[in-house]
């Protein structure tokens, strides 16, 4: 069973700062099936990134996804006030779907 | 753009069967290349995939829930459904339906419903 470990659990930053979020799979996975979502309170998750590094339609270019070895990273280059939210990574793995536990980006 | 809307009872008693409906609008559920999913968010915030259905009726389920889950589709009504049997308090969650873009090269959930809170309590 795949486990996606997200770190840190909480990231306290100020607007304008850079946010770096990590997602580590318990075993090697395909980057083609790794996505990132943003969720704000009371709302459904919103697709940000798919295929590990491709921005979804309408997503600002301050959001970027990358990978190195087996680990994946979501970077927000300069935090805007509307970016403070919870971020989830998610992987499609053979016949199942796994979400990470989430990283909360909060205002410092 | 595609819209999804969940509907259901809101409250279910323990041991009963949970039944939810997802109505799809501004898009056809029988468009190839999409799977139609149920995902829930537990009170602690974690997201858990329940399963999916293709317009042909083919299904995929989370192994941890498979024994209790049935997902079905009604193409004529542009809706799909979730049934979860023998519910307990641990099934209390916000239930989302979501469209999955599916290809050999990449997959992702691109449209989600607003979610419906399902509470299991006597």
mmCIF file of C-alpha atoms in Angstrom:
data_model
loop_
_atom_site.group_PDB
_atom_site.id
_atom_site.type_symbol
_atom_site.label_atom_id
_atom_site.label_comp_id
_atom_site.label_asym_id
_atom_site.label_seq_id
_atom_site.Cartn_x
_atom_site.Cartn_y
_atom_site.Cartn_z
ATOM 1 C CA UNK A 1 0.000 0.000 0.000
ATOM 2 C CA UNK A 2 1.356 3.359 -1.047
ATOM 3 C CA UNK A 3 1.813 6.049 1.596
ATOM 4 C CA UNK A 4 2.499 9.680 0.684
ATOM 5 C CA UNK A 5 4.218 11.597 3.467
ATOM 6 C CA UNK A 6 3.924 15.361 3.269
ATOM 7 C CA UNK A 7 6.226 17.693 5.134
ATOM 8 C CA UNK A 8 6.187 19.897 6.976
ATOM 9 C CA UNK A 9 2.781 19.480 8.538
ATOM 10 C CA UNK A 10 2.501 23.234 8.948
ATOM 11 C CA UNK A 11 4.452 26.005 7.275
ATOM 12 C CA UNK A 12 4.275 29.470 8.862
ATOM 13 C CA UNK A 13 5.279 32.162 6.392
ATOM 14 C CA UNK A 14 4.594 35.779 5.519
ATOM 15 C CA UNK A 15 3.097 37.069 2.276
ATOM 16 C CA UNK A 16 5.811 37.471 -0.329
ATOM 17 C CA UNK A 17 7.892 34.611 1.042
ATOM 18 C CA UNK A 18 8.682 31.391 -0.776
ATOM 19 C CA UNK A 19 6.968 28.161 0.247
ATOM 20 C CA UNK A 20 8.479 24.753 -0.367
ATOM 21 C CA UNK A 21 6.282 21.716 0.291
ATOM 22 C CA UNK A 22 7.470 18.121 0.093
ATOM 23 C CA UNK A 23 5.732 14.859 -0.779
ATOM 24 C CA UNK A 24 7.580 11.577 -0.254
ATOM 25 C CA UNK A 25 6.147 8.270 -1.511
ATOM 26 C CA UNK A 26 6.762 5.058 0.411
ATOM 27 C CA UNK A 27 7.877 3.450 -2.822
ATOM 28 C CA UNK A 28 8.830 4.615 -6.280
ATOM 29 C CA UNK A 29 5.912 6.011 -8.253
ATOM 30 C CA UNK A 30 5.455 7.480 -11.688
ATOM 31 C CA UNK A 31 5.679 11.255 -11.842
ATOM 32 C CA UNK A 32 3.039 11.131 -14.582
ATOM 33 C CA UNK A 33 0.374 10.367 -12.037
ATOM 34 C CA UNK A 34 1.314 12.777 -9.241
ATOM 35 C CA UNK A 35 -0.934 15.790 -8.655
ATOM 36 C CA UNK A 36 -1.161 18.651 -6.155
ATOM 37 C CA UNK A 37 -4.342 20.258 -4.829
ATOM 38 C CA UNK A 38 -5.123 23.344 -2.772
ATOM 39 C CA UNK A 39 -7.975 23.358 -0.293
ATOM 40 C CA UNK A 40 -9.407 26.332 1.537
ATOM 41 C CA UNK A 41 -11.841 26.034 4.485
ATOM 42 C CA UNK A 42 -15.308 25.008 3.422
ATOM 43 C CA UNK A 43 -14.253 24.352 -0.162
ATOM 44 C CA UNK A 44 -13.449 21.305 -2.235
ATOM 45 C CA UNK A 45 -9.848 20.673 -3.231
ATOM 46 C CA UNK A 46 -8.718 22.513 -6.351
ATOM 47 C CA UNK A 47 -6.305 21.036 -8.870
ATOM 48 C CA UNK A 48 -3.033 22.981 -9.071
ATOM 49 C CA UNK A 49 -0.504 20.684 -10.697
ATOM 50 C CA UNK A 50 -0.716 17.387 -12.574
ATOM 51 C CA UNK A 51 1.940 15.147 -14.052
ATOM 52 C CA UNK A 52 4.130 16.422 -11.203
ATOM 53 C CA UNK A 53 4.990 19.691 -12.922
ATOM 54 C CA UNK A 54 2.200 20.794 -15.285
ATOM 55 C CA UNK A 55 0.053 23.663 -14.048
ATOM 56 C CA UNK A 56 -3.685 23.213 -14.407
ATOM 57 C CA UNK A 57 -5.717 25.722 -16.366
ATOM 58 C CA UNK A 58 -5.835 29.132 -14.705
ATOM 59 C CA UNK A 59 -3.190 28.394 -12.081
ATOM 60 C CA UNK A 60 -0.725 31.292 -11.622
ATOM 61 C CA UNK A 61 2.882 30.685 -12.541
ATOM 62 C CA UNK A 62 4.026 31.328 -8.980
ATOM 63 C CA UNK A 63 2.987 27.702 -8.412
ATOM 64 C CA UNK A 64 5.433 25.105 -9.684
ATOM 65 C CA UNK A 65 5.933 21.391 -9.239
ATOM 66 C CA UNK A 66 9.102 19.364 -9.518
ATOM 67 C CA UNK A 67 10.678 16.094 -8.507
ATOM 68 C CA UNK A 68 14.086 14.804 -7.593
ATOM 69 C CA UNK A 69 14.731 11.123 -7.240
ATOM 70 C CA UNK A 70 11.629 9.716 -5.612
ATOM 71 C CA UNK A 71 10.436 12.896 -3.884
ATOM 72 C CA UNK A 72 8.114 15.596 -5.177
ATOM 73 C CA UNK A 73 8.027 19.304 -4.384
ATOM 74 C CA UNK A 74 5.428 22.042 -4.714
ATOM 75 C CA UNK A 75 6.882 25.541 -4.668
ATOM 76 C CA UNK A 76 4.998 28.801 -4.313
ATOM 77 C CA UNK A 77 7.511 31.436 -5.347
ATOM 78 C CA UNK A 78 5.916 34.431 -3.608
ATOM 79 C CA UNK A 79 2.983 33.844 -1.316
ATOM 80 C CA UNK A 80 -0.115 35.891 -1.982
ATOM 81 C CA UNK A 81 -2.786 36.310 0.716
ATOM 82 C CA UNK A 82 -5.085 33.880 -1.110
ATOM 83 C CA UNK A 83 -2.419 31.135 -1.075
ATOM 84 C CA UNK A 84 -2.751 30.422 2.638
ATOM 85 C CA UNK A 85 -4.484 27.066 2.601
ATOM 86 C CA UNK A 86 -3.888 23.318 2.901
ATOM 87 C CA UNK A 87 -2.053 21.543 0.100
ATOM 88 C CA UNK A 88 -2.333 17.849 -0.737
ATOM 89 C CA UNK A 89 -0.310 15.654 -3.016
ATOM 90 C CA UNK A 90 -2.067 12.706 -4.631
ATOM 91 C CA UNK A 91 -0.961 9.699 -6.620
ATOM 92 C CA UNK A 92 -2.725 7.289 -8.929
ATOM 93 C CA UNK A 93 -1.063 3.906 -8.335
ATOM 94 C CA UNK A 94 -2.179 0.876 -10.409
ATOM 95 C CA UNK A 95 -5.798 0.450 -9.343
ATOM 96 C CA UNK A 96 -5.863 2.756 -6.319
ATOM 97 C CA UNK A 97 -5.591 6.403 -5.361
ATOM 98 C CA UNK A 98 -3.648 7.835 -2.425
ATOM 99 C CA UNK A 99 -3.610 11.298 -0.882
ATOM 100 C CA UNK A 100 -0.919 12.723 1.330
ATOM 101 C CA UNK A 101 -1.788 14.006 4.771
ATOM 102 C CA UNK A 102 -1.538 17.641 3.710
ATOM 103 C CA UNK A 103 0.615 20.666 4.504
ATOM 104 C CA UNK A 104 -1.042 23.710 5.991
ATOM 105 C CA UNK A 105 0.471 27.002 4.859
ATOM 106 C CA UNK A 106 -0.453 29.582 7.475
ATOM 107 C CA UNK A 107 0.230 33.257 7.920
ATOM 108 C CA UNK A 108 3.129 33.928 10.236
ATOM 109 C CA UNK B 1 -17.578 24.011 -17.388
ATOM 110 C CA UNK B 2 -18.566 20.749 -15.784
ATOM 111 C CA UNK B 3 -20.410 20.968 -12.491
ATOM 112 C CA UNK B 4 -20.979 18.196 -9.974
ATOM 113 C CA UNK B 5 -23.475 18.268 -7.121
ATOM 114 C CA UNK B 6 -23.768 15.747 -4.329
ATOM 115 C CA UNK B 7 -27.039 14.993 -2.620
ATOM 116 C CA UNK B 8 -27.883 12.724 0.262
ATOM 117 C CA UNK B 9 -29.629 12.356 3.621
ATOM 118 C CA UNK B 10 -27.120 14.170 5.848
ATOM 119 C CA UNK B 11 -27.712 11.775 8.736
ATOM 120 C CA UNK B 12 -27.617 7.983 8.767
ATOM 121 C CA UNK B 13 -27.993 5.615 11.699
ATOM 122 C CA UNK B 14 -25.261 3.125 12.544
ATOM 123 C CA UNK B 15 -25.492 -0.186 10.672
ATOM 124 C CA UNK B 16 -27.649 1.376 7.951
ATOM 125 C CA UNK B 17 -26.722 1.979 4.314
ATOM 126 C CA UNK B 18 -25.495 5.349 3.141
ATOM 127 C CA UNK B 19 -26.747 6.392 -0.307
ATOM 128 C CA UNK B 20 -25.450 9.441 -2.142
ATOM 129 C CA UNK B 21 -26.076 10.820 -5.615
ATOM 130 C CA UNK B 22 -23.815 12.971 -7.754
ATOM 131 C CA UNK B 23 -25.534 14.907 -10.530
ATOM 132 C CA UNK B 24 -23.325 16.070 -13.381
ATOM 133 C CA UNK B 25 -24.238 19.141 -15.403
ATOM 134 C CA UNK B 26 -22.690 21.070 -18.297
ATOM 135 C CA UNK B 27 -20.997 17.874 -19.436
ATOM 136 C CA UNK B 28 -21.915 14.342 -20.367
ATOM 137 C CA UNK B 29 -21.097 11.495 -18.035
ATOM 138 C CA UNK B 30 -20.696 9.166 -21.027
ATOM 139 C CA UNK B 31 -17.792 11.143 -22.463
ATOM 140 C CA UNK B 32 -14.877 8.802 -22.840
ATOM 141 C CA UNK B 33 -11.691 9.586 -20.986
ATOM 142 C CA UNK B 34 -13.241 10.355 -17.631
ATOM 143 C CA UNK B 35 -13.842 8.327 -14.519
ATOM 144 C CA UNK B 36 -16.360 9.459 -11.955
ATOM 145 C CA UNK B 37 -15.170 9.259 -8.375
ATOM 146 C CA UNK B 38 -16.247 9.396 -4.771
ATOM 147 C CA UNK B 39 -13.771 10.806 -2.250
ATOM 148 C CA UNK B 40 -14.361 11.583 1.394
ATOM 149 C CA UNK B 41 -12.718 13.890 3.879
ATOM 150 C CA UNK B 42 -12.617 12.643 7.417
ATOM 151 C CA UNK B 43 -13.041 14.967 10.415
ATOM 152 C CA UNK B 44 -9.279 15.129 10.916
ATOM 153 C CA UNK B 45 -8.885 16.518 7.405
ATOM 154 C CA UNK B 46 -7.492 13.517 5.573
ATOM 155 C CA UNK B 47 -8.753 12.727 2.091
ATOM 156 C CA UNK B 48 -9.705 9.123 1.308
ATOM 157 C CA UNK B 49 -10.540 7.794 -2.120
ATOM 158 C CA UNK B 50 -13.602 5.544 -2.082
ATOM 159 C CA UNK B 51 -13.845 4.435 -5.682
ATOM 160 C CA UNK B 52 -14.782 5.274 -9.240
ATOM 161 C CA UNK B 53 -17.056 4.304 -12.098
ATOM 162 C CA UNK B 54 -16.743 4.590 -15.860
ATOM 163 C CA UNK B 55 -19.801 5.325 -17.960
ATOM 164 C CA UNK B 56 -19.876 1.682 -19.045
ATOM 165 C CA UNK B 57 -20.401 0.675 -15.436
ATOM 166 C CA UNK B 58 -16.864 -0.571 -14.791
ATOM 167 C CA UNK B 59 -15.805 0.163 -11.246
ATOM 168 C CA UNK B 60 -12.670 0.486 -9.140
ATOM 169 C CA UNK B 61 -12.758 0.479 -5.353
ATOM 170 C CA UNK B 62 -10.471 1.286 -2.465
ATOM 171 C CA UNK B 63 -9.474 -2.149 -1.148
ATOM 172 C CA UNK B 64 -10.076 -1.014 2.435
ATOM 173 C CA UNK B 65 -13.728 -0.205 1.661
ATOM 174 C CA UNK B 66 -14.465 -2.590 -1.179
ATOM 175 C CA UNK B 67 -16.515 -5.040 0.851
ATOM 176 C CA UNK B 68 -19.019 -2.304 1.754
ATOM 177 C CA UNK B 69 -19.053 -0.089 -1.345
ATOM 178 C CA UNK B 70 -21.080 -0.059 -4.527
ATOM 179 C CA UNK B 71 -20.721 2.693 -7.105
ATOM 180 C CA UNK B 72 -23.060 2.792 -10.070
ATOM 181 C CA UNK B 73 -23.971 5.115 -12.915
ATOM 182 C CA UNK B 74 -27.126 6.207 -14.720
ATOM 183 C CA UNK B 75 -26.023 7.622 -18.056
ATOM 184 C CA UNK B 76 -29.545 8.638 -19.077
ATOM 185 C CA UNK B 77 -29.874 10.833 -15.991
ATOM 186 C CA UNK B 78 -26.221 11.956 -16.036
ATOM 187 C CA UNK B 79 -25.775 10.816 -12.446
ATOM 188 C CA UNK B 80 -23.690 8.395 -10.479
ATOM 189 C CA UNK B 81 -24.215 6.916 -7.066
ATOM 190 C CA UNK B 82 -22.509 5.696 -3.926
ATOM 191 C CA UNK B 83 -23.805 3.068 -1.546
ATOM 192 C CA UNK B 84 -21.883 2.262 1.621
ATOM 193 C CA UNK B 85 -23.299 -0.472 3.822
ATOM 194 C CA UNK B 86 -23.031 -1.112 7.551
ATOM 195 C CA UNK B 87 -21.948 2.410 8.382
ATOM 196 C CA UNK B 88 -20.356 3.352 11.689
ATOM 197 C CA UNK B 89 -19.307 6.630 13.257
ATOM 198 C CA UNK B 90 -15.991 6.222 11.447
ATOM 199 C CA UNK B 91 -17.839 6.855 8.179
ATOM 200 C CA UNK B 92 -18.803 10.366 9.272
ATOM 201 C CA UNK B 93 -17.169 12.638 6.710
ATOM 202 C CA UNK B 94 -17.669 15.165 3.963
ATOM 203 C CA UNK B 95 -18.302 13.194 0.799
ATOM 204 C CA UNK B 96 -17.176 14.613 -2.527
ATOM 205 C CA UNK B 97 -17.826 13.481 -6.039
ATOM 206 C CA UNK B 98 -15.141 14.332 -8.552
ATOM 207 C CA UNK B 99 -14.353 13.904 -12.214
ATOM 208 C CA UNK B 100 -11.083 12.211 -13.049
ATOM 209 C CA UNK B 101 -9.367 12.875 -16.341
ATOM 210 C CA UNK B 102 -7.962 9.515 -17.328
ATOM 211 C CA UNK B 103 -5.333 8.755 -19.930
ATOM 212 C CA UNK B 104 -2.383 6.453 -20.331
ATOM 213 C CA UNK B 105 -0.081 9.421 -19.808
ATOM 214 C CA UNK B 106 -1.555 11.249 -16.852
ATOM 215 C CA UNK B 107 -4.566 11.419 -14.594
ATOM 216 C CA UNK B 108 -5.993 14.004 -12.237
ATOM 217 C CA UNK B 109 -9.178 15.154 -10.528
ATOM 218 C CA UNK B 110 -10.181 18.315 -12.330
ATOM 219 C CA UNK B 111 -13.730 19.023 -11.180
ATOM 220 C CA UNK B 112 -15.193 18.453 -7.737
ATOM 221 C CA UNK B 113 -18.597 18.856 -6.161
ATOM 222 C CA UNK B 114 -18.971 21.159 -3.192
ATOM 223 C CA UNK B 115 -19.199 18.188 -0.836
ATOM 224 C CA UNK B 116 -21.947 16.923 1.423
ATOM 225 C CA UNK B 117 -21.585 16.244 5.133
ATOM 226 C CA UNK B 118 -22.708 12.785 6.146
ATOM 227 C CA UNK B 119 -23.050 12.133 9.863
ATOM 228 C CA UNK B 120 -23.513 8.646 11.275
ATOM 229 C CA UNK B 121 -25.349 8.821 14.562
ATOM 230 C CA UNK B 122 -28.270 7.227 16.317
#
